[in-house]
């Protein structure tokens, strides 16, 4: 019997530069990441969270959609046992009355 393990990270918040508008490129804003990773083995969620934070701060993405696609590929390269991934990134501070973002589902 072949098993998969799902590692779940919910409501992971950090600050990064992300966005296309001029005022979004000036300073860091808070984002929230929700992630489900299926793998054939153990995946250390602390390493995943540290990787995501560092990756976003290194890349300084413009679009959240682009950030999701690139981050999924990078996570698979870093954690080879991944078989699928669902990731959501939300901008928590950009609008006063809403949280906005995007999500992606990928099977490797």
PDB file of C-alpha atoms in Angstrom:
ATOM      1  CA  UNK A   1       0.000   0.000   0.000  1.00  0.00           C
ATOM      2  CA  UNK A   2       1.327   3.416  -1.011  1.00  0.00           C
ATOM      3  CA  UNK A   3       0.502   6.305   1.308  1.00  0.00           C
ATOM      4  CA  UNK A   4       0.708  10.046   0.998  1.00  0.00           C
ATOM      5  CA  UNK A   5       0.988  12.513   3.823  1.00  0.00           C
ATOM      6  CA  UNK A   6      -0.631  15.939   3.687  1.00  0.00           C
ATOM      7  CA  UNK A   7       1.194  18.695   5.522  1.00  0.00           C
ATOM      8  CA  UNK A   8      -1.041  21.677   6.266  1.00  0.00           C
ATOM      9  CA  UNK A   9       0.066  25.223   6.991  1.00  0.00           C
ATOM     10  CA  UNK A  10      -2.722  27.705   7.752  1.00  0.00           C
ATOM     11  CA  UNK A  11      -2.680  31.431   8.308  1.00  0.00           C
ATOM     12  CA  UNK A  12       1.096  31.839   7.954  1.00  0.00           C
ATOM     13  CA  UNK A  13       1.685  35.594   7.932  1.00  0.00           C
ATOM     14  CA  UNK A  14       4.762  37.530   6.937  1.00  0.00           C
ATOM     15  CA  UNK A  15       5.635  40.838   5.300  1.00  0.00           C
ATOM     16  CA  UNK A  16       6.936  41.123   1.756  1.00  0.00           C
ATOM     17  CA  UNK A  17       6.922  43.366  -1.304  1.00  0.00           C
ATOM     18  CA  UNK A  18       4.233  42.145  -3.678  1.00  0.00           C
ATOM     19  CA  UNK A  19       1.990  43.966  -6.113  1.00  0.00           C
ATOM     20  CA  UNK A  20       1.870  45.878  -9.373  1.00  0.00           C
ATOM     21  CA  UNK A  21       0.786  49.283  -8.115  1.00  0.00           C
ATOM     22  CA  UNK A  22       3.444  51.880  -7.278  1.00  0.00           C
ATOM     23  CA  UNK A  23       2.462  52.144  -3.615  1.00  0.00           C
ATOM     24  CA  UNK A  24       2.703  48.347  -3.261  1.00  0.00           C
ATOM     25  CA  UNK A  25       6.336  48.409  -4.412  1.00  0.00           C
ATOM     26  CA  UNK A  26       7.482  50.963  -1.812  1.00  0.00           C
ATOM     27  CA  UNK A  27       7.283  48.931   1.383  1.00  0.00           C
ATOM     28  CA  UNK A  28       6.429  45.507   2.685  1.00  0.00           C
ATOM     29  CA  UNK A  29       2.828  44.498   3.243  1.00  0.00           C
ATOM     30  CA  UNK A  30       1.435  41.595   5.206  1.00  0.00           C
ATOM     31  CA  UNK A  31       0.435  38.485   3.307  1.00  0.00           C
ATOM     32  CA  UNK A  32      -1.119  35.285   4.561  1.00  0.00           C
ATOM     33  CA  UNK A  33      -0.304  31.884   3.086  1.00  0.00           C
ATOM     34  CA  UNK A  34      -2.381  28.728   3.358  1.00  0.00           C
ATOM     35  CA  UNK A  35      -0.773  25.575   2.023  1.00  0.00           C
ATOM     36  CA  UNK A  36      -1.531  21.870   1.655  1.00  0.00           C
ATOM     37  CA  UNK A  37       1.379  19.722   0.538  1.00  0.00           C
ATOM     38  CA  UNK A  38       0.987  16.051  -0.339  1.00  0.00           C
ATOM     39  CA  UNK A  39       4.175  14.024  -0.271  1.00  0.00           C
ATOM     40  CA  UNK A  40       5.477  10.492  -0.131  1.00  0.00           C
ATOM     41  CA  UNK A  41       7.466  11.260   3.004  1.00  0.00           C
ATOM     42  CA  UNK A  42       8.042  13.655   5.864  1.00  0.00           C
ATOM     43  CA  UNK A  43       8.150  17.366   5.022  1.00  0.00           C
ATOM     44  CA  UNK A  44       9.281  19.733   7.781  1.00  0.00           C
ATOM     45  CA  UNK A  45       6.713  22.532   7.872  1.00  0.00           C
ATOM     46  CA  UNK A  46       9.183  24.887   9.569  1.00  0.00           C
ATOM     47  CA  UNK A  47      11.586  24.491   6.623  1.00  0.00           C
ATOM     48  CA  UNK A  48       8.708  25.052   4.195  1.00  0.00           C
ATOM     49  CA  UNK A  49       7.627  28.237   5.979  1.00  0.00           C
ATOM     50  CA  UNK A  50      11.183  29.581   6.143  1.00  0.00           C
ATOM     51  CA  UNK A  51      11.695  28.775   2.461  1.00  0.00           C
ATOM     52  CA  UNK A  52       8.475  30.560   1.416  1.00  0.00           C
ATOM     53  CA  UNK A  53       9.289  33.661   3.469  1.00  0.00           C
ATOM     54  CA  UNK A  54      12.836  33.887   2.098  1.00  0.00           C
ATOM     55  CA  UNK A  55      11.714  33.150  -1.466  1.00  0.00           C
ATOM     56  CA  UNK A  56       9.064  35.879  -1.474  1.00  0.00           C
ATOM     57  CA  UNK A  57      11.428  38.430   0.025  1.00  0.00           C
ATOM     58  CA  UNK A  58      14.132  37.572  -2.498  1.00  0.00           C
ATOM     59  CA  UNK A  59      11.854  37.705  -5.567  1.00  0.00           C
ATOM     60  CA  UNK A  60       9.633  40.698  -4.671  1.00  0.00           C
ATOM     61  CA  UNK A  61       6.858  39.532  -6.980  1.00  0.00           C
ATOM     62  CA  UNK A  62       4.506  41.841  -8.819  1.00  0.00           C
ATOM     63  CA  UNK A  63       1.501  39.573  -9.349  1.00  0.00           C
ATOM     64  CA  UNK A  64       0.173  37.098  -6.816  1.00  0.00           C
ATOM     65  CA  UNK A  65      -0.680  34.696  -9.650  1.00  0.00           C
ATOM     66  CA  UNK A  66       2.896  34.707 -10.948  1.00  0.00           C
ATOM     67  CA  UNK A  67       4.186  34.288  -7.403  1.00  0.00           C
ATOM     68  CA  UNK A  68       2.101  31.148  -6.918  1.00  0.00           C
ATOM     69  CA  UNK A  69       3.319  29.503 -10.132  1.00  0.00           C
ATOM     70  CA  UNK A  70       6.991  30.250  -9.479  1.00  0.00           C
ATOM     71  CA  UNK A  71       6.782  29.293  -5.799  1.00  0.00           C
ATOM     72  CA  UNK A  72       5.161  25.926  -6.610  1.00  0.00           C
ATOM     73  CA  UNK A  73       8.029  25.039  -8.941  1.00  0.00           C
ATOM     74  CA  UNK A  74      10.604  26.148  -6.387  1.00  0.00           C
ATOM     75  CA  UNK A  75       8.943  24.128  -3.609  1.00  0.00           C
ATOM     76  CA  UNK A  76       9.037  20.988  -5.762  1.00  0.00           C
ATOM     77  CA  UNK A  77      12.727  21.555  -6.500  1.00  0.00           C
ATOM     78  CA  UNK A  78      13.486  22.081  -2.808  1.00  0.00           C
ATOM     79  CA  UNK A  79      11.260  19.266  -1.490  1.00  0.00           C
ATOM     80  CA  UNK A  80      11.430  16.483  -4.092  1.00  0.00           C
ATOM     81  CA  UNK A  81       8.985  14.146  -2.312  1.00  0.00           C
ATOM     82  CA  UNK A  82       6.042  16.478  -3.077  1.00  0.00           C
ATOM     83  CA  UNK A  83       3.324  14.922  -5.218  1.00  0.00           C
ATOM     84  CA  UNK A  84       0.808  17.773  -5.184  1.00  0.00           C
ATOM     85  CA  UNK A  85       0.288  21.159  -3.672  1.00  0.00           C
ATOM     86  CA  UNK A  86      -2.494  23.655  -2.987  1.00  0.00           C
ATOM     87  CA  UNK A  87      -1.385  27.163  -2.097  1.00  0.00           C
ATOM     88  CA  UNK A  88      -3.248  30.373  -1.405  1.00  0.00           C
ATOM     89  CA  UNK A  89      -1.740  33.806  -0.867  1.00  0.00           C
ATOM     90  CA  UNK A  90      -3.851  36.603   0.529  1.00  0.00           C
ATOM     91  CA  UNK A  91      -3.114  40.306   0.870  1.00  0.00           C
ATOM     92  CA  UNK A  92      -4.487  41.253   4.268  1.00  0.00           C
ATOM     93  CA  UNK A  93      -3.766  44.985   4.292  1.00  0.00           C
ATOM     94  CA  UNK A  94      -4.294  46.215   0.725  1.00  0.00           C
ATOM     95  CA  UNK A  95      -8.011  47.031   1.117  1.00  0.00           C
ATOM     96  CA  UNK A  96      -9.723  48.264   4.272  1.00  0.00           C
ATOM     97  CA  UNK A  97     -12.797  46.061   3.897  1.00  0.00           C
ATOM     98  CA  UNK A  98     -11.550  42.889   2.165  1.00  0.00           C
ATOM     99  CA  UNK A  99      -8.807  40.310   1.990  1.00  0.00           C
ATOM    100  CA  UNK A 100      -7.806  39.551  -1.611  1.00  0.00           C
ATOM    101  CA  UNK A 101      -5.530  37.020  -3.275  1.00  0.00           C
ATOM    102  CA  UNK A 102      -5.306  33.926  -5.415  1.00  0.00           C
ATOM    103  CA  UNK A 103      -4.772  30.184  -5.103  1.00  0.00           C
ATOM    104  CA  UNK A 104      -3.274  27.392  -7.154  1.00  0.00           C
ATOM    105  CA  UNK A 105      -3.531  23.598  -7.251  1.00  0.00           C
ATOM    106  CA  UNK A 106      -0.695  21.630  -8.813  1.00  0.00           C
ATOM    107  CA  UNK A 107      -0.042  17.917  -9.288  1.00  0.00           C
ATOM    108  CA  UNK A 108       3.592  16.984  -9.915  1.00  0.00           C
TER     109      UNK A 108
END
